[in-house]
CSV table of C-alpha atoms and ligand atoms in Angstrom, one decimal:
chain,number,residue,atom,x,y,z
K,7,MET,CA,111.5,98.1,145.8
K,8,ALA,CA,113.1,95.8,143.3
K,9,GLU,CA,111.7,92.8,145.2
K,10,VAL,CA,108.2,94.3,145.0
K,11,ASP,CA,108.6,94.8,141.3
K,12,GLN,CA,109.8,91.2,140.9
K,13,PHE,CA,106.8,90.0,142.9
K,14,LEU,CA,104.4,92.1,140.8
K,15,SER,CA,105.8,90.9,137.5
K,16,LYS,CA,105.8,87.3,138.6
K,17,LYS,CA,102.1,87.7,139.6
K,18,VAL,CA,101.3,89.0,136.1
K,19,ALA,CA,103.4,86.3,134.5
K,20,ASP,CA,101.6,83.6,136.5
K,21,ARG,CA,98.3,84.8,134.9
K,22,TYR,CA,99.4,83.4,131.5
K,23,LEU,CA,99.9,79.8,130.8
K,24,LYS,CA,102.5,79.4,128.0
K,25,ARG,CA,101.7,76.9,125.3
K,26,GLU,CA,103.6,76.3,122.0
K,27,VAL,CA,106.0,78.6,120.3
K,28,LEU,CA,104.3,80.3,117.4
K,29,GLY,CA,107.5,81.5,115.8
K,30,GLU,CA,110.5,83.7,116.2
K,31,GLY,CA,110.7,87.2,114.8
K,32,THR,CA,113.1,90.1,114.9
K,33,TYR,CA,112.6,90.8,118.5
K,34,GLY,CA,112.3,87.3,120.0
K,35,VAL,CA,110.1,84.3,120.4
K,36,VAL,CA,106.3,84.5,120.2
K,37,TYR,CA,104.3,82.0,122.3
K,38,LYS,CA,100.7,81.1,122.3
K,39,ALA,CA,99.3,81.4,125.8
K,40,ILE,CA,96.1,81.2,127.8
K,41,ASP,CA,95.0,84.1,129.8
K,42,THR,CA,93.7,82.3,132.9
K,43,LYS,CA,91.7,85.4,134.0
K,44,THR,CA,89.6,85.4,130.8
K,45,GLY,CA,90.2,82.0,129.3
K,46,GLN,CA,91.2,83.7,126.0
K,47,THR,CA,94.1,82.7,123.9
K,48,VAL,CA,96.7,85.4,123.5
K,49,ALA,CA,100.1,85.8,121.8
K,50,ILE,CA,103.0,86.7,124.0
K,51,LYS,CA,106.1,88.2,122.4
K,52,LYS,CA,109.1,87.7,124.6
K,53,ILE,CA,111.6,90.4,123.9
K,54,ARG,CA,115.3,89.9,124.7
K,55,LEU,CA,116.4,92.9,126.5
K,56,GLY,CA,120.1,92.4,125.6
K,57,LYS,CA,122.3,95.1,127.1
K,58,GLN,CA,119.4,96.6,129.0
K,59,LYS,CA,119.2,93.4,131.2
K,60,GLU,CA,118.8,95.4,134.4
K,61,GLY,CA,115.3,96.3,133.3
K,62,VAL,CA,113.3,98.4,131.0
K,63,ASN,CA,113.9,102.1,131.4
K,64,PHE,CA,111.3,104.7,132.1
K,65,THR,CA,111.3,106.0,128.5
K,66,ALA,CA,110.6,102.5,127.2
K,67,LEU,CA,107.9,102.1,129.8
K,68,ARG,CA,106.3,105.3,128.7
K,69,GLU,CA,106.4,104.3,125.1
K,70,ILE,CA,104.9,100.9,126.0
K,71,LYS,CA,102.1,102.8,127.8
K,72,LEU,CA,101.5,104.8,124.6
K,73,LEU,CA,101.4,101.7,122.5
K,74,LYS,CA,98.8,100.2,124.9
K,75,GLU,CA,96.7,103.2,124.3
K,76,LEU,CA,96.8,102.8,120.5
K,77,LYS,CA,93.4,101.3,120.1
K,78,ASP,CA,91.9,100.9,116.7
K,79,PRO,CA,90.0,98.1,114.9
K,80,ASN,CA,92.9,97.8,112.5
K,81,ILE,CA,95.7,97.7,115.1
K,82,ILE,CA,96.7,94.7,117.1
K,83,GLU,CA,95.9,95.4,120.7
K,84,LEU,CA,98.8,95.3,123.2
K,85,THR,CA,96.9,94.2,126.2
K,86,GLU,CA,99.7,93.8,128.7
K,87,ALA,CA,103.4,94.3,129.1
K,88,PHE,CA,105.5,93.0,131.9
K,89,PRO,CA,109.2,92.2,132.6
K,90,HIS,CA,109.9,88.6,133.7
K,91,LYS,CA,113.3,86.8,134.1
K,92,GLY,CA,115.2,89.5,132.2
K,93,ASN,CA,112.8,89.6,129.3
K,94,LEU,CA,110.1,91.9,128.4
K,95,HIS,CA,106.8,90.2,127.7
K,96,LEU,CA,104.2,91.9,125.4
K,97,VAL,CA,100.8,90.3,125.4
K,98,PHE,CA,98.7,90.7,122.2
K,99,GLU,CA,95.3,89.6,121.1
K,100,PHE,CA,95.7,86.3,119.2
K,101,MET,CA,95.2,86.3,115.5
K,102,GLU,CA,94.6,83.4,113.1
K,103,THR,CA,96.6,84.1,110.1
K,104,ASP,CA,98.4,86.9,108.2
K,105,LEU,CA,98.3,88.6,104.8
K,106,GLU,CA,101.5,86.8,103.7
K,107,ALA,CA,99.6,83.5,104.0
K,108,VAL,CA,96.7,85.0,102.0
K,109,ILE,CA,99.0,86.1,99.2
K,110,ARG,CA,100.8,82.8,99.1
K,111,ASP,CA,97.8,80.6,99.2
K,112,ARG,CA,97.3,79.2,95.7
K,113,ASN,CA,93.8,78.2,96.4
K,114,ILE,CA,92.8,81.8,97.0
K,115,VAL,CA,91.7,84.1,94.2
K,116,LEU,CA,91.7,87.7,95.2
K,117,SER,CA,89.2,89.8,93.4
K,118,PRO,CA,89.8,93.6,93.0
K,119,ALA,CA,87.2,94.2,95.7
K,120,ASP,CA,89.1,91.8,98.1
K,121,ILE,CA,92.4,93.6,97.4
K,122,LYS,CA,90.6,96.9,98.0
K,123,SER,CA,89.4,95.7,101.3
K,124,TYR,CA,92.8,94.5,102.5
K,125,ILE,CA,94.5,97.7,101.5
K,126,HIS,CA,91.7,99.8,103.0
K,127,MET,CA,92.1,98.1,106.4
K,128,THR,CA,95.9,98.5,106.1
K,129,LEU,CA,95.7,102.2,105.3
K,130,LYS,CA,93.1,102.8,108.0
K,131,GLY,CA,95.4,101.2,110.7
K,132,LEU,CA,98.3,103.3,109.3
K,133,ALA,CA,96.3,106.6,109.2
K,134,PHE,CA,95.2,106.1,112.8
K,135,CYS,CA,98.8,105.6,114.1
K,136,HIS,CA,100.2,108.4,112.0
K,137,ARG,CA,97.6,110.7,113.5
K,138,LYS,CA,99.0,109.7,116.9
K,139,TRP,CA,102.6,110.4,115.5
K,140,VAL,CA,103.5,106.7,115.7
K,141,LEU,CA,105.4,105.2,112.8
K,142,HIS,CA,105.5,101.5,112.0
K,143,ARG,CA,108.8,101.4,110.1
K,144,ASP,CA,108.6,97.6,109.4
K,145,MET,CA,105.5,97.1,107.4
K,146,LYS,CA,105.4,93.8,105.5
K,147,PRO,CA,102.6,91.3,104.7
K,148,ASN,CA,103.5,89.0,107.7
K,149,ASN,CA,103.0,91.9,110.0
K,150,LEU,CA,99.4,92.4,108.8
K,151,LEU,CA,97.6,89.8,110.9
K,152,ILE,CA,94.1,88.6,110.2
K,153,GLY,CA,91.5,87.8,112.8
K,154,PRO,CA,88.6,85.3,112.8
K,155,ASN,CA,86.2,87.9,111.4
K,156,GLY,CA,88.5,88.8,108.5
K,157,GLN,CA,89.7,92.0,110.2
K,158,LEU,CA,93.2,92.9,109.2
K,159,LYS,CA,95.3,94.4,112.0
K,160,LEU,CA,98.7,95.9,111.9
K,161,ALA,CA,101.2,94.2,114.3
K,162,ASP,CA,104.5,95.4,115.7
K,163,PHE,CA,103.5,99.1,115.7
K,164,GLY,CA,106.1,101.2,117.4
K,165,LEU,CA,108.5,98.3,118.1
K,166,ALA,CA,111.1,99.5,115.7
K,167,ARG,CA,111.4,102.8,117.6
K,168,LEU,CA,111.3,101.2,121.0
K,169,PHE,CA,113.8,98.4,120.5
K,170,GLY,CA,115.8,99.8,117.6
K,171,SER,CA,115.5,99.2,113.9
K,172,PRO,CA,115.4,95.5,113.2
K,173,ASP,CA,118.9,94.1,112.6
K,174,ARG,CA,119.3,93.5,108.9
K,175,ARG,CA,122.2,91.2,109.4
K,176,PHE,CA,119.8,88.4,110.4
K,177,THR,CA,118.8,86.4,107.4
K,178,HIS,CA,115.2,86.5,108.3
K,179,GLN,CA,115.2,90.3,108.0
K,180,VAL,CA,116.1,90.1,104.3
K,181,PHE,CA,112.5,90.3,103.3
K,182,ALA,CA,111.9,93.6,105.1
K,183,ARG,CA,114.2,95.3,102.6
K,184,TRP,CA,111.7,94.8,99.8
K,185,TYR,CA,109.3,97.2,101.6
K,186,ARG,CA,111.9,99.9,102.4
K,187,ALA,CA,111.3,103.4,101.1
K,188,PRO,CA,114.0,104.9,98.9
K,189,GLU,CA,114.8,107.6,101.5
K,190,LEU,CA,115.7,104.9,104.0
K,191,LEU,CA,117.8,103.1,101.4
K,192,PHE,CA,119.7,106.4,100.8
K,193,GLY,CA,120.4,106.6,104.6
K,194,ALA,CA,117.9,109.3,105.6
K,195,LYS,CA,118.1,109.9,109.3
K,196,GLN,CA,115.0,112.0,109.4
K,197,TYR,CA,112.1,110.5,107.8
K,198,GLY,CA,108.4,110.4,108.4
K,199,SER,CA,105.2,108.5,107.9
K,200,GLY,CA,105.9,108.3,104.1
K,201,VAL,CA,108.1,105.2,104.8
K,202,ASP,CA,105.0,103.3,105.9
K,203,VAL,CA,103.0,104.5,102.9
K,204,TRP,CA,105.8,103.3,100.5
K,205,ALA,CA,105.7,99.9,102.3
K,206,ALA,CA,101.9,99.8,102.0
K,207,ALA,CA,102.3,100.5,98.3
K,208,CYS,CA,104.7,97.5,98.0
K,209,ILE,CA,102.1,95.4,99.8
K,210,PHE,CA,99.3,96.7,97.5
K,211,ALA,CA,101.5,95.7,94.5
K,212,GLU,CA,102.1,92.3,96.0
K,213,LEU,CA,98.4,91.7,96.4
K,214,LEU,CA,98.0,92.5,92.7
K,215,LEU,CA,100.9,90.4,91.5
K,216,ARG,CA,100.7,87.7,94.1
K,217,ARG,CA,104.4,87.9,94.6
K,218,PRO,CA,106.8,90.4,96.2
K,219,PHE,CA,107.1,93.3,93.8
K,220,LEU,CA,110.6,94.7,94.2
K,221,GLN,CA,112.9,91.9,95.5
K,222,GLY,CA,116.4,93.5,96.0
K,223,ASN,CA,119.1,91.3,97.4
K,224,SER,CA,121.1,94.2,98.8
K,225,ASP,CA,120.2,97.8,99.6
K,226,ILE,CA,121.9,98.9,96.4
K,227,ASP,CA,120.1,96.2,94.4
K,228,GLN,CA,116.9,97.3,96.0
K,229,LEU,CA,117.3,100.8,94.7
K,230,GLY,CA,118.2,99.4,91.3
K,231,LYS,CA,115.0,97.4,91.3
K,232,ILE,CA,113.0,100.5,92.3
K,233,PHE,CA,114.6,102.6,89.6
K,234,ALA,CA,114.1,99.9,87.0
K,235,ALA,CA,110.4,100.1,87.7
K,236,PHE,CA,109.8,103.8,88.3
K,237,GLY,CA,112.9,105.3,86.5
K,238,THR,CA,115.9,107.0,88.1
K,239,PRO,CA,114.5,110.0,90.1
K,240,LYS,CA,115.1,113.4,88.4
K,241,PRO,CA,116.1,116.4,90.6
K,242,SER,CA,112.7,118.0,89.7
K,243,GLN,CA,111.0,114.9,91.1
K,244,TRP,CA,112.9,114.7,94.4
K,245,PRO,CA,115.0,117.9,95.0
K,246,ASP,CA,116.3,116.7,98.4
K,247,LEU,CA,117.6,113.4,97.1
K,248,VAL,CA,121.2,114.6,96.5
K,249,HIS,CA,121.5,115.7,100.2
K,250,LEU,CA,120.8,112.3,101.6
K,251,PRO,CA,123.7,110.7,103.5
K,252,ASP,CA,124.2,107.6,101.3
K,253,TYR,CA,123.3,109.3,98.0
K,254,VAL,CA,125.2,107.9,95.0
K,255,GLU,CA,124.4,108.7,91.4
K,256,TYR,CA,122.7,105.9,89.5
K,257,GLN,CA,122.8,105.5,85.8
K,258,TYR,CA,119.7,107.0,84.3
K,259,VAL,CA,116.9,104.5,83.4
K,260,PRO,CA,113.5,105.6,82.2
K,261,ALA,CA,110.3,104.8,84.1
K,262,GLN,CA,108.2,101.9,82.9
K,263,PRO,CA,104.5,102.7,82.3
K,264,MET,CA,102.5,101.7,85.3
K,265,ARG,CA,100.3,99.7,83.0
K,266,THR,CA,103.2,97.5,82.0
K,267,LEU,CA,104.0,96.8,85.6
K,268,PHE,CA,100.4,96.0,86.6
K,269,PRO,CA,98.7,94.9,83.4
K,270,MET,CA,95.5,93.8,85.1
K,271,ALA,CA,94.9,96.8,87.4
K,272,SER,CA,92.2,99.5,86.9
K,273,ASP,CA,93.1,103.1,86.2
K,274,ASP,CA,92.1,104.1,89.7
K,275,THR,CA,94.4,101.4,91.1
K,276,LEU,CA,97.3,102.7,89.0
K,277,ASP,CA,96.6,106.3,90.0
K,278,LEU,CA,96.6,105.5,93.7
K,279,LEU,CA,99.6,103.2,93.4
K,280,SER,CA,101.7,105.9,91.6
K,281,LYS,CA,100.8,108.4,94.3
K,282,MET,CA,101.9,106.0,97.0
K,283,PHE,CA,105.1,105.2,95.1
K,284,THR,CA,106.0,108.9,94.7
K,285,TYR,CA,109.8,109.3,95.2
K,286,ASP,CA,109.8,112.5,97.2
K,287,PRO,CA,108.5,111.7,100.6
K,288,LYS,CA,107.2,115.3,101.0
K,289,ALA,CA,105.1,114.8,97.8
K,290,ARG,CA,104.0,111.2,98.6
K,291,ILE,CA,100.4,110.8,99.4
K,292,SER,CA,99.6,110.3,103.1
K,293,ALA,CA,97.7,107.3,104.4
K,294,GLN,CA,94.7,109.5,105.2
K,295,GLN,CA,94.7,111.1,101.7
K,296,ALA,CA,95.0,107.6,100.2
K,297,LEU,CA,91.8,106.6,102.0
K,298,GLU,CA,90.1,109.5,100.4
K,299,HIS,CA,91.3,108.6,96.9
K,300,ARG,CA,88.5,107.7,94.4
K,301,TYR,CA,89.8,104.2,94.2
K,302,PHE,CA,88.0,103.5,97.4
K,303,SER,CA,84.7,105.0,96.4
K,304,SER,CA,84.6,103.6,92.9
K,305,ILE,CA,83.1,100.3,91.9
K,306,PRO,CA,83.8,97.6,92.9
K,307,LEU,CA,83.4,98.6,96.5
K,308,ALA,CA,85.7,96.9,99.1
K,309,THR,CA,84.6,93.4,100.2
K,310,GLU,CA,83.2,93.1,103.7
K,311,PRO,CA,86.0,91.8,105.9
K,312,ALA,CA,83.9,88.8,107.1
K,313,LEU,CA,83.5,87.8,103.4
K,314,LEU,CA,87.1,87.9,102.4
K,315,PRO,CA,88.8,84.8,101.2
K,316,ARG,CA,91.4,83.6,103.6
K,317,PRO,CA,93.5,80.5,104.4
K,318,PRO,CA,92.5,78.1,107.2
K,319,PRO,CA,93.6,79.4,110.6
K,320,LYS,CA,97.3,78.5,111.2
K,321,ARG,CA,96.5,77.5,114.8
K,322,GLU,CA,93.6,76.1,116.8
K,323,SER,CA,90.5,78.1,117.7
K,324,VAL,CA,91.0,81.6,119.0
K,325,ASN,CA,88.5,81.1,121.8
K,326,SER,CA,90.0,77.9,123.2
K,327,LYS,CA,89.3,77.7,126.9
K,328,VAL,CA,91.6,76.8,129.8
K,329,PRO,CA,90.3,73.3,130.6
K,330,ASP,CA,92.1,71.7,127.7
K,331,PHE,CA,95.3,72.9,129.2
K,332,ASN,CA,97.4,70.7,131.4
K,333,PRO,CA,99.3,72.9,133.8
K,334,GLY,CA,102.2,70.4,133.8
K,335,ASP,CA,102.8,71.0,130.1
K,336,GLY,CA,105.7,73.1,129.2
K,337,PRO,CA,105.7,75.0,125.9
K,338,THR,CA,105.7,72.5,123.1
K,339,VAL,CA,107.3,73.4,119.9
K,340,LEU,CA,104.9,72.2,117.2
K,341,SER,CA,107.0,73.4,114.3
K,342,PRO,CA,110.2,75.2,113.7
K,343,PRO,CA,109.9,79.0,113.7
K,344,ARG,CA,108.7,80.2,110.4
K,345,LYS,CA,111.7,82.4,109.8
K,346,GLN,CA,114.1,79.4,110.1
K,347,ARG,CA,112.3,77.8,107.2
K,348,ARG,CA,112.8,80.7,104.9
K,349,VAL,CA,115.5,81.0,102.3
K,350,MET,CA,117.5,83.8,100.9
K,351,PRO,CA,116.4,85.3,97.6
K,352,HIS,CA,118.6,84.8,94.6
K,353,ARG,CA,116.8,86.8,92.0
K,354,GLU,CA,118.9,88.7,89.6
K,355,GLY,CA,117.7,91.7,87.6
K,356,PHE,CA,114.2,93.1,87.4
K,357,ASP,CA,111.7,91.4,85.2
K,358,LEU,CA,109.3,93.9,83.9
K,359,ASN,CA,106.9,91.4,82.5
K,360,ALA,CA,104.5,90.6,85.3
K,361,GLN,CA,103.9,87.1,84.0
K,362,GLN,CA,107.7,86.5,84.0
K,363,MET,CA,108.0,87.9,87.5
K,364,ASP,CA,105.4,85.5,88.7
K,365,GLU,CA,107.2,82.5,87.2
K,366,HIS,CA,110.6,83.4,88.7
K,367,GLY,CA,109.7,85.3,91.8
K,368,ASN,CA,108.2,82.6,93.9
K,369,GLU,CA,111.1,80.2,93.7
K,370,ASN,CA,112.9,81.8,96.6
K,371,ARG,CA,110.2,82.4,99.1
K,372,GLN,CA,108.6,79.7,101.3
K,373,THR,CA,105.1,79.8,102.6
K,374,ALA,CA,104.1,79.9,106.2
K,375,ALA,CA,103.1,76.3,105.8
K,376,GLY,CA,106.8,75.5,105.0
K,377,GLU,CA,106.2,74.6,101.4
K,378,LYS,CA,108.0,76.1,98.6
K,379,SER,CA,105.5,78.4,97.0
K,380,GLY,CA,105.4,77.8,93.2
K,381,GLN,CA,103.6,80.1,90.9
K,382,ALA,CA,100.9,81.9,92.8
K,383,PRO,CA,97.8,83.0,91.0
K,384,MET,CA,97.7,86.6,89.8
K,385,SER,CA,94.8,88.5,91.3
K,386,LEU,CA,92.0,89.0,89.0
K,387,ASP,CA,90.9,92.5,88.2
K,388,PHE,CA,87.6,92.0,86.5
K,389,SER,CA,85.0,90.3,88.7
K,390,VAL,CA,83.8,89.9,92.3
K,391,PHE,CA,83.3,86.2,93.1
K,392,GLY,CA,80.1,84.8,94.5
K,393,MET,CA,81.7,81.8,96.2
K,394,ARG,CA,83.2,82.5,99.5
K,395,PRO,CA,84.7,80.3,102.2
K,396,PRO,CA,82.3,79.9,105.2
K,397,THR,CA,82.6,82.6,107.8
K,398,ARG,CA,84.2,81.8,111.1
K,399,PRO,CA,82.7,82.3,114.5
K,400,THR,CA,83.7,85.6,116.1
K,401,MET,CA,84.2,86.6,119.7
K,402,ASN,CA,81.1,88.4,120.7
K,403,SER,CA,81.5,92.2,121.1
K,404,ALA,CA,80.2,92.2,124.7
K,405,ASP,CA,82.9,89.7,125.6
K,406,LYS,CA,85.5,91.7,123.9
K,407,SER,CA,84.7,95.0,125.6
K,408,HIS,CA,84.5,93.3,128.9
K,409,LEU,CA,87.9,91.8,128.2
K,410,LYS,CA,89.3,95.2,127.2
K,411,ARG,CA,87.9,96.9,130.3
K,412,LYS,CA,89.6,94.3,132.5
K,413,LEU,CA,92.9,94.6,130.7
K,414,ASP,CA,92.9,98.4,130.9
K,415,LEU,CA,92.9,98.1,134.6
K,416,GLU,CA,96.2,96.2,134.5
K,417,PHE,CA,99.7,97.5,134.1
K,418,GLN,CA,99.6,101.0,135.7
K,419,LEU,CA,102.9,102.5,135.1
K,420,PRO,CA,104.8,104.3,137.9
K,421,GLU,CA,105.2,108.0,137.3
K,422,GLU,CA,108.7,109.3,136.8
K,423,ASP,CA,110.0,111.6,139.6
V,525,ATP,N1,99.1,88.4,117.8
V,525,ATP,C1,99.5,87.2,117.2
V,525,ATP,N2,98.6,86.2,117.1
V,525,ATP,C2,99.0,85.0,116.5
V,525,ATP,N3,100.2,84.8,116.0
V,525,ATP,C3,101.2,85.8,116.1
V,525,ATP,C4,100.8,87.1,116.7
V,525,ATP,N4,101.9,87.9,116.7
V,525,ATP,C5,102.9,87.1,116.1
V,525,ATP,N5,102.4,85.9,115.8
V,525,ATP,C6,103.2,84.8,115.1
V,525,ATP,O1,104.4,84.6,115.7
V,525,ATP,C7,105.4,84.4,114.8
V,525,ATP,C8,106.5,85.4,115.1
V,525,ATP,O2,106.0,86.7,114.9
V,525,ATP,P1,106.9,88.0,115.0
V,525,ATP,O3,106.0,89.2,114.8
V,525,ATP,O4,107.8,88.0,116.1
V,525,ATP,O5,107.8,87.8,113.7
V,525,ATP,P2,107.5,87.9,112.2
V,525,ATP,O6,106.3,88.9,112.0
V,525,ATP,O7,107.3,86.5,111.7
V,525,ATP,O8,108.8,88.6,111.7
V,525,ATP,P3,109.4,90.0,112.0
V,525,ATP,O9,109.8,90.0,113.4
V,525,ATP,O10,110.5,90.0,111.0
V,525,ATP,O11,108.3,91.0,111.7
V,525,ATP,C9,104.8,84.5,113.4
V,525,ATP,O12,104.5,83.2,112.9
V,525,ATP,C10,103.5,85.3,113.7
V,525,ATP,O13,102.5,85.0,112.7
């Protein structure tokens, strides 16, 4: 039986021709690859199974099957999953760039309508998964990938639950802390979709400020940064707080007016942000409710995804075909994994002046292009810009549904006895 499994997984593995390493993340290395069946470029995430070397257990397989069924325009599609040489390989649709690259690109000006569009797509992806009872738990701008038609898609959905929470001891995980909800920082063991909404609020704030909003350098410091912005939570605001496992009393600091934190934002923006940044997870707005907030129906309306400004694709064309591939080629490392090029943050204190934050905040974070990001432009909150970068060719929808149908036939999981 094991031999049959090995044969099958080798057969699936042979379908993909590995090309260069795209980077290394929390769970392992990501390769660019060519799907020889379709000629399409894909991204393959090779997950180290660690202790579970003998294979992926049935629960994990079931979960993977569920993840494969999570199909939404704002979720990265997991098209295939197979074990090979002691690693689990997850095959995803290939994406050109990510929201972190958009935020860091100093040539890009984000209008309020552009920000609305990016946040709208983020919340739509979140609301879809929350409806299916799947949490992300590790939302951050580099997990929000952007396709050739400007569509934003959430990546890594469900992986935190499947493979355990990302290990914060790794330096490259330090950035994830900035998006952590206060209940997680206080050690909550039971938490819900509110953790993703808090992270989405941090991303929203980051789009407005063009720099990470709350950059704590430890969990305690992270809470300090949150309280410096929104005030120490009062028992009336968050009655369950004192019962959380790692609860410690913090010295009282008053909340800053939202207007001080985001001087350029509209009233609707501030109202939605404050609802997403609500301390008590039970009172925090849900992703679906956020989508129904008047911010999304008021002028300016969200920019069409295809018209959104975005950086040049990080890699070559999405639709590159097999012929340019030499089967003798091994994977070529074109550049060091992005995470290795990042540095630890050193910021001290919380600067309440947005302009000051902009000046200091970018010193410690490097761009996907490996350059130190200096002062990034603040997003503008008063106009929609006429000038847009040219749109990129998209995969035609007939090709896409054909590809989907083909892939759906693959990877039938064995039923548990
Ligand atoms: N579907 C994809 N298409 C194109 N590139 C991808 C895709 N998924 C991941 N990548 C790239 O591969 C690299 C590693 O990604 P991965 O998701 O493992 O880690 P990460 O998002 O950088 O960090 P973390 O694991 O902390 O979330 C990144 O440069 C990412 O942009």
